[in-house]
CSV table of C-alpha atoms (C1' of nucleotides) in Angstrom, one decimal:
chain,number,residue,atom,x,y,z
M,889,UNK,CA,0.0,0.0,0.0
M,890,UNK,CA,2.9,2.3,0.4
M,891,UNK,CA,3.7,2.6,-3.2
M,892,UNK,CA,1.1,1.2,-5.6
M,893,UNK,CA,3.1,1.3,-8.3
M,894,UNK,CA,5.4,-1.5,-9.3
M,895,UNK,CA,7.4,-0.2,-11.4
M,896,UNK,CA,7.7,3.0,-9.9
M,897,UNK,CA,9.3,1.5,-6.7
M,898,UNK,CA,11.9,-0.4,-8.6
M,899,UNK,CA,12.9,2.4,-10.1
M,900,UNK,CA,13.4,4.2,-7.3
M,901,UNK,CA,15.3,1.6,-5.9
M,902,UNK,CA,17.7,0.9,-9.3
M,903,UNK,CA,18.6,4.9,-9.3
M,904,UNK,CA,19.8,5.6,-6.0
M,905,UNK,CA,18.3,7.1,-2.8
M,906,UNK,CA,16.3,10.0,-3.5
M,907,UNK,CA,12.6,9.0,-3.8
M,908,UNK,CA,11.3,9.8,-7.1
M,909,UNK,CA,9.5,13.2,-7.7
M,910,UNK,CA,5.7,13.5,-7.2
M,911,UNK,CA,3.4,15.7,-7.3
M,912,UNK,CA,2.6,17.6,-4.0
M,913,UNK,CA,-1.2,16.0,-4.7
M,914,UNK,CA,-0.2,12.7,-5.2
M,915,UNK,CA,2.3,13.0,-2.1
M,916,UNK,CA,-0.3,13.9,-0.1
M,917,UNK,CA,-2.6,11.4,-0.9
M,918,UNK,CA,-0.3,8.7,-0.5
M,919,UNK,CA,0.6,9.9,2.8
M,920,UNK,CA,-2.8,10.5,4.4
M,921,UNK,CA,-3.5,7.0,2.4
M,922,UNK,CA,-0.6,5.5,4.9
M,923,UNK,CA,-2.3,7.2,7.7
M,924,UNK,CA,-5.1,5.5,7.3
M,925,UNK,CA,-4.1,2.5,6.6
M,926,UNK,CA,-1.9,2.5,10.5
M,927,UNK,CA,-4.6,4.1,11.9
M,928,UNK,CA,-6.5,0.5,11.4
M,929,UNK,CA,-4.3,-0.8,13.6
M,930,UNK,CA,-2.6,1.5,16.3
M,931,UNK,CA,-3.8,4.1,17.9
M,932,UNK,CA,-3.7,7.6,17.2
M,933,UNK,CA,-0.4,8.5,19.5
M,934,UNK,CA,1.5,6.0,18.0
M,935,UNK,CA,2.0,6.8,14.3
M,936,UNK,CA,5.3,8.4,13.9
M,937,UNK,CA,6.6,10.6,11.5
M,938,UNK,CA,9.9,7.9,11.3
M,939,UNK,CA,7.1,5.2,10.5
M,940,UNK,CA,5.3,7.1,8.2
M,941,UNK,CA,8.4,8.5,6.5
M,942,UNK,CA,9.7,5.0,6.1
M,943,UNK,CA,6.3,3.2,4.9
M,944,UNK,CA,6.9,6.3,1.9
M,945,UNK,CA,10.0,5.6,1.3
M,946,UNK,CA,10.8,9.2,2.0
M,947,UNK,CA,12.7,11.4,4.7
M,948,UNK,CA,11.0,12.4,7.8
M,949,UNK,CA,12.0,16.3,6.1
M,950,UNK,CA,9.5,15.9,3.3
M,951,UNK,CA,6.3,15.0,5.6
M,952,UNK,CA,7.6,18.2,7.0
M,953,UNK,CA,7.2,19.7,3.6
M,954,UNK,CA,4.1,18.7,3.3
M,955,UNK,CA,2.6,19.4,6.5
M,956,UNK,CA,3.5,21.9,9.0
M,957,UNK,CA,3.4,19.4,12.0
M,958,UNK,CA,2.6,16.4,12.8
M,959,UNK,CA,-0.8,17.4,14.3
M,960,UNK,CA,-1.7,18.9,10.8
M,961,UNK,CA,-1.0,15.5,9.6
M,962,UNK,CA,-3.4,13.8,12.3
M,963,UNK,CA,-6.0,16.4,11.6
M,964,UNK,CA,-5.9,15.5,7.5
M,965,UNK,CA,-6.1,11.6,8.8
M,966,UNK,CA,-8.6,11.6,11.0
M,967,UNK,CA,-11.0,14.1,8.9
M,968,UNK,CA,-10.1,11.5,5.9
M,969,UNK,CA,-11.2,8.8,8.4
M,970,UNK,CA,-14.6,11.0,9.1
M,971,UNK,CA,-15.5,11.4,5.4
M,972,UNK,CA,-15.2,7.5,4.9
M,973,UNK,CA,-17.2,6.6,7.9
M,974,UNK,CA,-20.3,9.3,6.6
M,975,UNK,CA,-19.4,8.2,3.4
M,976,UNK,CA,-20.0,4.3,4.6
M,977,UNK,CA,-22.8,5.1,6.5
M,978,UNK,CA,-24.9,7.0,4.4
M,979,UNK,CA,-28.6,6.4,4.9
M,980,UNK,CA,-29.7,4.3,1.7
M,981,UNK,CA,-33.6,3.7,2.7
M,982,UNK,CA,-35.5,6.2,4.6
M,983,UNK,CA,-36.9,5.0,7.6
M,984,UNK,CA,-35.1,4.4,10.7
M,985,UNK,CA,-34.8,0.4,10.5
M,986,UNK,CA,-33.1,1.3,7.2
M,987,UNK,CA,-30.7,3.4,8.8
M,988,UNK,CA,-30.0,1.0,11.9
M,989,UNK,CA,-29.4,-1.9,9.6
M,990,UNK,CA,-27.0,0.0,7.7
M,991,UNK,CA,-25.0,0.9,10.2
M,992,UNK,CA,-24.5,-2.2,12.0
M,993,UNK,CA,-24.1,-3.6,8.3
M,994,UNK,CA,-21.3,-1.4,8.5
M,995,UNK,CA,-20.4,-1.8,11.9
M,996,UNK,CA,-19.8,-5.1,11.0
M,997,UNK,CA,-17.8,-5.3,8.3
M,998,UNK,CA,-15.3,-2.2,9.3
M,999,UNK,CA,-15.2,-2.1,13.0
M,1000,UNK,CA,-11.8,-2.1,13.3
M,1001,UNK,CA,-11.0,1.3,11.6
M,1002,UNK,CA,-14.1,2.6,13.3
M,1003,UNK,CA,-12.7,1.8,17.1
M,1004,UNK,CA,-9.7,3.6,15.6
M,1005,UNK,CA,-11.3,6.5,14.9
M,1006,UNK,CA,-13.2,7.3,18.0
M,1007,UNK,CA,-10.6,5.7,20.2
M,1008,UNK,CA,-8.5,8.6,19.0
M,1009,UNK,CA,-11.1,11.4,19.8
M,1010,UNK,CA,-9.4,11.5,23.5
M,1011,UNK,CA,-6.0,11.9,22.3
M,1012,UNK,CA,-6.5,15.6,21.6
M,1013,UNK,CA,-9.3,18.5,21.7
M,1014,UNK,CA,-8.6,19.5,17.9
M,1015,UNK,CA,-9.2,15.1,17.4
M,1016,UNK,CA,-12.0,15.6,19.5
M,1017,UNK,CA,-13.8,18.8,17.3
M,1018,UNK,CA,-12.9,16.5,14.1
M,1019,UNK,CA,-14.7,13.7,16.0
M,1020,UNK,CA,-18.1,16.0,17.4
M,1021,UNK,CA,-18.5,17.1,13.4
M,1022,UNK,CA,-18.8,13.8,12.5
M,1023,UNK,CA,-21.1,13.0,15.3
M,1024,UNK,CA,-23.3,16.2,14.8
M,1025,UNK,CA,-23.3,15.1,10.9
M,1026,UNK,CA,-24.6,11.3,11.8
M,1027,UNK,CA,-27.3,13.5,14.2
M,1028,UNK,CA,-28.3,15.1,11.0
M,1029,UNK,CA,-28.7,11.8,9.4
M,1030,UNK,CA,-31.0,10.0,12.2
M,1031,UNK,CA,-33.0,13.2,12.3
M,1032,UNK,CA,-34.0,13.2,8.5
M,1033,UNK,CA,-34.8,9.6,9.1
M,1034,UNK,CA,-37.3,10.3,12.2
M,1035,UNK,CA,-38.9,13.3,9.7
M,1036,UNK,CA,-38.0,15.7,12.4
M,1037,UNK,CA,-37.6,19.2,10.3
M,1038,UNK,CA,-36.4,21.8,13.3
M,1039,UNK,CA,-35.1,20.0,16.3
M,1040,UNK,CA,-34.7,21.6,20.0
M,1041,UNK,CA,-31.1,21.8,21.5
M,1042,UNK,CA,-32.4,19.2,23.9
M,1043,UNK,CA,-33.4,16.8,21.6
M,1044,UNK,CA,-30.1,17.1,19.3
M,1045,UNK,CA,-28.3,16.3,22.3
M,1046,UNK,CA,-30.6,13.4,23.0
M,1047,UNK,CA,-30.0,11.8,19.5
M,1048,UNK,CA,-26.4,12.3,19.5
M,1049,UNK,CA,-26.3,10.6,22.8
M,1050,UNK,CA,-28.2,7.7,21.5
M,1051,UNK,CA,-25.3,7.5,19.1
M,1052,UNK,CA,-22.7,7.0,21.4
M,1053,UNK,CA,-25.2,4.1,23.3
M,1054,UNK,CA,-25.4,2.5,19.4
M,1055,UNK,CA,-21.8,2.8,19.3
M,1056,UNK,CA,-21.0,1.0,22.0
M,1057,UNK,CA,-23.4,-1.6,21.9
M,1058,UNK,CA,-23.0,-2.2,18.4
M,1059,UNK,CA,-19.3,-2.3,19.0
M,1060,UNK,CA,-20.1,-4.7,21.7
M,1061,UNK,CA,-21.9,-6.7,19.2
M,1062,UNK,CA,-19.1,-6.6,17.1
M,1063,UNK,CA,-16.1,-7.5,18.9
M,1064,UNK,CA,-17.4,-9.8,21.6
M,1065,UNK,CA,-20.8,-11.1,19.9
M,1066,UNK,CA,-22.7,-10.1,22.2
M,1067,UNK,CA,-26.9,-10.9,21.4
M,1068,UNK,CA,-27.7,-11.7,17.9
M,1069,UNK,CA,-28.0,-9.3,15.1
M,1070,UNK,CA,-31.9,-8.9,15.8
M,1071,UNK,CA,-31.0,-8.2,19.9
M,1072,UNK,CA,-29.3,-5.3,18.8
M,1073,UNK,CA,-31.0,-4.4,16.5
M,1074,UNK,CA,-34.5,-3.9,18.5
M,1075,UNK,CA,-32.5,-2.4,20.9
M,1076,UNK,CA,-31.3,0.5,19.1
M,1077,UNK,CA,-34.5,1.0,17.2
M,1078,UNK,CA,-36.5,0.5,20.5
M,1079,UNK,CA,-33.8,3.1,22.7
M,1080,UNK,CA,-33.9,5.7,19.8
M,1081,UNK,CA,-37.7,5.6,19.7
M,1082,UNK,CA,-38.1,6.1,23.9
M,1083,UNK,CA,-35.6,8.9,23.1
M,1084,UNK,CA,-37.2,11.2,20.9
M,1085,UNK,CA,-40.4,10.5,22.4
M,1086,UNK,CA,-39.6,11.6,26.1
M,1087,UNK,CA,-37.7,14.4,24.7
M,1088,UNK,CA,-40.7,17.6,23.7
S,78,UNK,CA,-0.6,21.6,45.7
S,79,UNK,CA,3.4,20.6,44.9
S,80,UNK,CA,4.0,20.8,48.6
S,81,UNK,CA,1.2,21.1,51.3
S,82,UNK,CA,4.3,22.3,53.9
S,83,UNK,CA,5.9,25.8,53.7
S,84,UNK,CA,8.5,25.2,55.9
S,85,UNK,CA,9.6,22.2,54.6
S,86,UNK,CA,10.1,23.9,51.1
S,87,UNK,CA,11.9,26.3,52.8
S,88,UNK,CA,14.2,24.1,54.1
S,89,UNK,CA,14.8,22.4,51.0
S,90,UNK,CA,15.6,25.8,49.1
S,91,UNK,CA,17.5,26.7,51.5
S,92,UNK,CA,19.6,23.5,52.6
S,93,UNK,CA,20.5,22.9,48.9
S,94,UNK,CA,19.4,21.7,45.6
S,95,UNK,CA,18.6,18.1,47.3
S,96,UNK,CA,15.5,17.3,47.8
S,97,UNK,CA,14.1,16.3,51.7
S,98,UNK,CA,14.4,12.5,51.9
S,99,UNK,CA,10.9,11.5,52.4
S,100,UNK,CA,9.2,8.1,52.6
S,101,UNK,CA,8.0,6.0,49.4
S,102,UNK,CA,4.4,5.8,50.2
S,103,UNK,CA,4.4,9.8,50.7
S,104,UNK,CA,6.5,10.0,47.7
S,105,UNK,CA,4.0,7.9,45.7
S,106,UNK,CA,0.9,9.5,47.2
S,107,UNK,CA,2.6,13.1,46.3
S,108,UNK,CA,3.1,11.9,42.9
S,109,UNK,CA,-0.1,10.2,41.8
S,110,UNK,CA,-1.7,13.4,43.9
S,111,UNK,CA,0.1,15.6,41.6
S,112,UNK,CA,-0.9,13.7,38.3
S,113,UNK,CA,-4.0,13.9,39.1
S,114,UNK,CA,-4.6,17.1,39.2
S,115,UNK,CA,-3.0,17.6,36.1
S,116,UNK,CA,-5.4,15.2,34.6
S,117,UNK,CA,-7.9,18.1,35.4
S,118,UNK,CA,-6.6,20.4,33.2
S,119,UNK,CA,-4.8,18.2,29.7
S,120,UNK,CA,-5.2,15.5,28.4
S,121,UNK,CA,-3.4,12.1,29.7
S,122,UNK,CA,-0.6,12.1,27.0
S,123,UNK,CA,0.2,16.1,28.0
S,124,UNK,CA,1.6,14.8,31.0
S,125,UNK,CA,5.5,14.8,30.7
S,126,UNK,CA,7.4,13.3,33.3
S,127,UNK,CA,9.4,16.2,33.3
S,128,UNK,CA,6.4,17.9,34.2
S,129,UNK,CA,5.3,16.0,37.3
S,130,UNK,CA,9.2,15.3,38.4
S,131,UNK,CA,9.2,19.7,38.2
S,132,UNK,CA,5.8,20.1,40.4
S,133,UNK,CA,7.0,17.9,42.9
S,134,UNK,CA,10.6,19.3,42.5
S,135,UNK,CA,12.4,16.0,42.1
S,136,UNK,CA,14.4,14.8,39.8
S,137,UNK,CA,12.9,13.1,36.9
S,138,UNK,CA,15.2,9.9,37.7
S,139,UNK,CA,13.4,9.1,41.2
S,140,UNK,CA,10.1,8.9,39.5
S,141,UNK,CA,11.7,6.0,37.9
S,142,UNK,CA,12.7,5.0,40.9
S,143,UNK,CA,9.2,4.9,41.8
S,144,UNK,CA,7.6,4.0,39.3
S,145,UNK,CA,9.2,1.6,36.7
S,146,UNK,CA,7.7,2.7,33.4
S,147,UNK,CA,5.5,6.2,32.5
S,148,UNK,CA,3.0,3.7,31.8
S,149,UNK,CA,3.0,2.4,35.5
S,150,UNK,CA,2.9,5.7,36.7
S,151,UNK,CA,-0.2,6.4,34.2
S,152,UNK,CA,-2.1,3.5,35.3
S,153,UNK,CA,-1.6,4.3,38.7
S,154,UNK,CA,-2.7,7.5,38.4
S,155,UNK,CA,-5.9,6.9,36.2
S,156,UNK,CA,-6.8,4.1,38.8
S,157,UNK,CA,-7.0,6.9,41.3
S,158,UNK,CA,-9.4,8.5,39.3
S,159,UNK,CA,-11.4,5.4,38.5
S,160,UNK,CA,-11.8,5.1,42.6
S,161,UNK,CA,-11.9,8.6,43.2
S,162,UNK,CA,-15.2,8.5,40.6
S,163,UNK,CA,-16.7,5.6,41.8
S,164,UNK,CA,-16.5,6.5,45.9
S,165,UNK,CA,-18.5,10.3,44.6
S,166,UNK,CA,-20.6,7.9,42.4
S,167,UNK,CA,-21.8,5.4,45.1
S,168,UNK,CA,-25.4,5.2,45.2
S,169,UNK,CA,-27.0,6.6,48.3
S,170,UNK,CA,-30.4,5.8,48.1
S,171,UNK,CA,-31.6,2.5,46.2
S,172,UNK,CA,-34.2,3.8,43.2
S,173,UNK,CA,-32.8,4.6,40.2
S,174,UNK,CA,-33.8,8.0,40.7
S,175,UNK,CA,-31.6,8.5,43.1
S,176,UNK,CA,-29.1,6.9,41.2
S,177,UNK,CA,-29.4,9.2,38.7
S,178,UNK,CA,-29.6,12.4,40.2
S,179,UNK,CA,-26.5,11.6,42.2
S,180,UNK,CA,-24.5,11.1,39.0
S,181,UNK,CA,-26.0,14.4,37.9
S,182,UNK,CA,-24.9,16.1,40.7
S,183,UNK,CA,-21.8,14.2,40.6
S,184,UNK,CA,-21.2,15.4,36.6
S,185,UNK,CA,-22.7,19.1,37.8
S,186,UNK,CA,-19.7,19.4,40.2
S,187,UNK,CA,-16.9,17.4,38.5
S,188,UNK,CA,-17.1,17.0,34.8
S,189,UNK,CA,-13.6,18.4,34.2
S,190,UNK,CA,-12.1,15.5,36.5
S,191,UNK,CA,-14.4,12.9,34.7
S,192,UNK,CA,-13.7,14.4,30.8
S,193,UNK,CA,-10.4,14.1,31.6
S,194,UNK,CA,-10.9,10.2,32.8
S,195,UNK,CA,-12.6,9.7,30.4
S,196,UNK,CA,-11.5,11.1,27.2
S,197,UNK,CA,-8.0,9.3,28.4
S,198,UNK,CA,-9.6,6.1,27.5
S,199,UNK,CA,-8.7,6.0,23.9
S,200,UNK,CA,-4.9,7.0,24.5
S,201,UNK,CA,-3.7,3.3,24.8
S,202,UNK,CA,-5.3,-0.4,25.4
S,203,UNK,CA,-4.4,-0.8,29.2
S,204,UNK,CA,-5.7,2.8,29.9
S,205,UNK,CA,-9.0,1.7,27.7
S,206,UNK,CA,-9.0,-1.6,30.3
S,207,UNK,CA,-9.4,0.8,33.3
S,208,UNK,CA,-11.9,2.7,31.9
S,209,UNK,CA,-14.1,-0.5,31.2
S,210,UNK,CA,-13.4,-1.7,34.9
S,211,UNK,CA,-14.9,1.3,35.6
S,212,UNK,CA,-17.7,1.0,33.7
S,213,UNK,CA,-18.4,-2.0,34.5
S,214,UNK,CA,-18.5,-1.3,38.4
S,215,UNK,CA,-20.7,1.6,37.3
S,216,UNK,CA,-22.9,-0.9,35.1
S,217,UNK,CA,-23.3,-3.4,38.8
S,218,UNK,CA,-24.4,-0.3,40.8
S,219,UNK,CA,-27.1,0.3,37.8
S,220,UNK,CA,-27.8,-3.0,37.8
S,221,UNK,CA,-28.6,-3.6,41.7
S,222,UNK,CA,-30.7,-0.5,41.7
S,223,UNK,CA,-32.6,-1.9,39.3
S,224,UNK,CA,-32.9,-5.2,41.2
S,225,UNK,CA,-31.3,-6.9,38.6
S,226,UNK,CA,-30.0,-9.6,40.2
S,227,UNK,CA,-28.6,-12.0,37.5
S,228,UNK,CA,-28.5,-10.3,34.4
S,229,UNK,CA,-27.8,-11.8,30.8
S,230,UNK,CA,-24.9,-10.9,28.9
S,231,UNK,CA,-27.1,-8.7,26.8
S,232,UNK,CA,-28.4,-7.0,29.2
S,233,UNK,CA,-25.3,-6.3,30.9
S,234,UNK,CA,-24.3,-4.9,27.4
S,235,UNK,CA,-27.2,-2.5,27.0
S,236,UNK,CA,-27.0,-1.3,31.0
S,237,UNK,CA,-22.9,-0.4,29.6
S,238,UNK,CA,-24.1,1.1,26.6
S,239,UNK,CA,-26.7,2.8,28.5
S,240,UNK,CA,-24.2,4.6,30.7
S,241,UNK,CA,-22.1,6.1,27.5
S,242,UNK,CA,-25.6,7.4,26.7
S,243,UNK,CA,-26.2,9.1,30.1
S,244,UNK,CA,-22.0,10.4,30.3
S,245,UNK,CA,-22.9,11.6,26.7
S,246,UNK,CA,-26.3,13.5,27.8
S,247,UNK,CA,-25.6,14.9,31.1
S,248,UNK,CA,-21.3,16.1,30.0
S,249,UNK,CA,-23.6,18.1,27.5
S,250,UNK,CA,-26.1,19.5,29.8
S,251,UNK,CA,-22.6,20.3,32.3
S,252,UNK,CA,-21.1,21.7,29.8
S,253,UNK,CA,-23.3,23.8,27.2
S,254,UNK,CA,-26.2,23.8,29.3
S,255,UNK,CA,-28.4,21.9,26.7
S,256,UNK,CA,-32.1,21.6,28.6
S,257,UNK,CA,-32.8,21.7,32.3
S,258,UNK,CA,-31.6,19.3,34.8
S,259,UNK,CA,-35.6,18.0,35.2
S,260,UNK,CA,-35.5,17.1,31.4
S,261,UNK,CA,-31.7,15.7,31.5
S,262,UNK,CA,-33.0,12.9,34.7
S,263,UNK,CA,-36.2,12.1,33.0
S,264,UNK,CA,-34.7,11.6,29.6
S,265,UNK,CA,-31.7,9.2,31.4
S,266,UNK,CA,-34.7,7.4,33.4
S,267,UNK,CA,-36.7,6.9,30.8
S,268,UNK,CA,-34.4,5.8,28.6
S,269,UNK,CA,-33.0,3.8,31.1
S,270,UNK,CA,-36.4,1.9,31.7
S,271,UNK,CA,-37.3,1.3,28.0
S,272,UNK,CA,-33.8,-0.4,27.3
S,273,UNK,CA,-34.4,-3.2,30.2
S,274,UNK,CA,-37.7,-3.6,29.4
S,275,UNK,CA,-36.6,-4.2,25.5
S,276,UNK,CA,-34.1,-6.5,26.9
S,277,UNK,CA,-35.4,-10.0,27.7
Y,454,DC,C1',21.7,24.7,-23.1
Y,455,DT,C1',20.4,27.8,-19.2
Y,456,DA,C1',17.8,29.3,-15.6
Y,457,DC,C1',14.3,28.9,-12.4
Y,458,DT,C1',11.1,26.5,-9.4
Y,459,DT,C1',10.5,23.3,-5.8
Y,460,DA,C1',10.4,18.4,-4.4
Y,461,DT,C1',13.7,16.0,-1.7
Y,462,DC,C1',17.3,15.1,1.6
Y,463,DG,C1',20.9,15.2,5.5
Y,464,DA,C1',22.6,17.2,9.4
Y,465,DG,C1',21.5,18.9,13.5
Y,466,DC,C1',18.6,20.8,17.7
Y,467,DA,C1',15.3,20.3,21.8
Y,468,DT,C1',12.4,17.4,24.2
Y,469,DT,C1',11.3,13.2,26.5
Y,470,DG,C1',11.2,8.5,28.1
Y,471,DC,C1',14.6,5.8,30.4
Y,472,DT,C1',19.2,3.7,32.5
Y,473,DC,C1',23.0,3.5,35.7
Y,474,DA,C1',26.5,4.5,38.6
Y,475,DA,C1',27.5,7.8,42.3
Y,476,DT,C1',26.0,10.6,46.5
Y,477,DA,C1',24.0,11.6,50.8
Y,478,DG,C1',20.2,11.4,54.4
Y,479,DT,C1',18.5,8.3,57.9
Y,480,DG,C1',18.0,4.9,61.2
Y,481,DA,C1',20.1,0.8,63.7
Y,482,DC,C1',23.4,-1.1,66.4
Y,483,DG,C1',27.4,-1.1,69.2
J,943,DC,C1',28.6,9.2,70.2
J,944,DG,C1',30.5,6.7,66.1
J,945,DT,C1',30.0,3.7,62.4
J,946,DC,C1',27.7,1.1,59.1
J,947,DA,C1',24.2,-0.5,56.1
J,948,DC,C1',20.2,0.9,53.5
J,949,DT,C1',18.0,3.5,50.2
J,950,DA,C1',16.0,7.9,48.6
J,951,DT,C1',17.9,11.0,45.5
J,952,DT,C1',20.6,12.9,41.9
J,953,DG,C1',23.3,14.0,37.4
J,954,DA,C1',25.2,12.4,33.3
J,955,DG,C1',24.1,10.3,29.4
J,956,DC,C1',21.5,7.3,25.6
J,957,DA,C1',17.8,6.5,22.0
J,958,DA,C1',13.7,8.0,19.9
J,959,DT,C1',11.0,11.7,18.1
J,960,DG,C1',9.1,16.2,16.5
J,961,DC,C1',10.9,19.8,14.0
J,962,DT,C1',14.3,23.4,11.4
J,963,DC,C1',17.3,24.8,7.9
J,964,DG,C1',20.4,25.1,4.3
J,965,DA,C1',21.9,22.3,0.3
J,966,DT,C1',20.9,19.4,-3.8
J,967,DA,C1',18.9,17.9,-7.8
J,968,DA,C1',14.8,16.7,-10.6
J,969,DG,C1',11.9,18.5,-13.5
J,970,DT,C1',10.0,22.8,-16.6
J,971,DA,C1',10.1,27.0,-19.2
J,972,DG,C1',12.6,29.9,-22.1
DNA sequence: CTACTTATCGAGCATTGCTCAATAGTGACG
DNA sequence: CGTCACTATTGAGCAATGCTCGATAAGTAG
């Protein structure tokens, strides 16, 4: 995954050091693409620039170059990581079993980078805006799916709460297969309707 | 909060750069005291040892000395907290009201203490562990209030998830002030009610 | 071919987690 | 009171890591 291109790679390797010249947008790509790809299976905190830089086949300099500091890099990562989650868990029916199924269709499949996503929102409070945007925009989501046009403050807060219960019991679900499918399932719908109906 | 004793500080400025000899378990208890209440105010991973080894005005070698690894000395101190949140959590009455209105007043007075637990859970696996201890001694309180007495796995799972839904709901209402603290107990209640019920 | 832009690198600096041998309080025992 | 063992405490130093800066060379325009 660090270099996708065969014959690029040997070529680099057959003429010396240097890594061959790119583009600054391909660059980029490929190293918030390596980002992404670690952040499946460390945490946050421990993606170095030395690892990074290496899994290029670049210097440490040229991330430098690229981005301004390492947090800048994080921040492109993890708001890359954001736009794939929304992206994976956009609502394709309408109604609210739709929506549940789909995401712990997706749940299911990719829980792995998910966990590292919002296991990262702790590490920092500019991690943690990234990670409330992408909250607030799955909020939006469940709302258009329970036809509710002009929510209060107190019932956005309720809905986003109810995603952090579906996250963690989903994740539950997930990782330690806990209840069946259906347990969950009911559960979710069943919490999210008691929700917005106790909330005016 | 570095050193409860004037004159003792001003005996160590003044005798030399040494600092006074003093026994491990008041070292320790100084230490961990001191992480904590830097937990209060950054994030887990902020925490140099530098830092900590300058607040206490010891060298950063007899923190080592104390405690083997910074991760030792982070465990310890985020265990601390776990207790520390789990003695002002401890239900006084039995009813699940009561339950929840003391972890309301409990968030009203110390969210920045318990964002700071808690948003420490993603930074590594063993801190993640401590968190879930936590939880999970949180999740048994719930669960004997409710006069749960042998709960299946699921429901066990849901009663957890349920409790990211309340920390969710009520750091919001502590923090932005989202909805009154009548509507904040009765949505937690209620929600609280309709996932055990949906949970055979 | 020349000149210019800039992608790329190597050397080096500051911080930080951590090790180890040396120093010096402190209490015990004669 | 003197001495000795114990250990709390320290400073020097190592490796990793985030980051800076001047130099180099790979392309591009003319």
């Amino acid at each position: 995954m660090a270099d996708a291109d065969p014959a690029r790679a040997r070529q680099r390797q057959a003429s010396g050091r240097r890594s061959a010249r790119q583009s600054p947008a391909e660059r980029r790509k490929q190293l918030i693409g390596i980002g992404l790809e670690m952040l499946t299976t460390r945490p946050l905190h421990q993606i170095t620039i030395d690892d990074v830089a290496a899994e290029a086949a670049i210097s440490r300099s040229l991330l430098f170059h690229y981005f301004p500091t390492k947090r800048d890099y994080y921040a492109e990562v993890v708001r890359a990581a954001s736009r794939r989650l929304l992206r994976a868990t956009r609502v394709e029916g309408e109604t609210i079993d739709d929506l549940v199924a789909g995401f712990l269709s997706f749940i299911e499949r990719r829980h792995e980078p998910y966990i590292a996503l919002f296991r990262s929102a702790g590490t920092d409070d500019w991690v943690h805006e990234i990670f409330r945007d992408t909250r607030a925009a799955l909020t939006d989501q469940v709302l258009t799916a329970l036809d509710i046009d002009a929510p209060s403050e107190l019932v956005r807060a309720a809905v986003g709460a109810w995603l952090a219960y579906a996250e963690e019991l989903a994740l539950e679900w997930a990782q330690h297969g806990t209840g069946t499918r259906d347990e969950i399932h009911a559960l979710l719908t069943g919490a999210l309707g008691c929700v917005v109906r106790s909330a005016p």
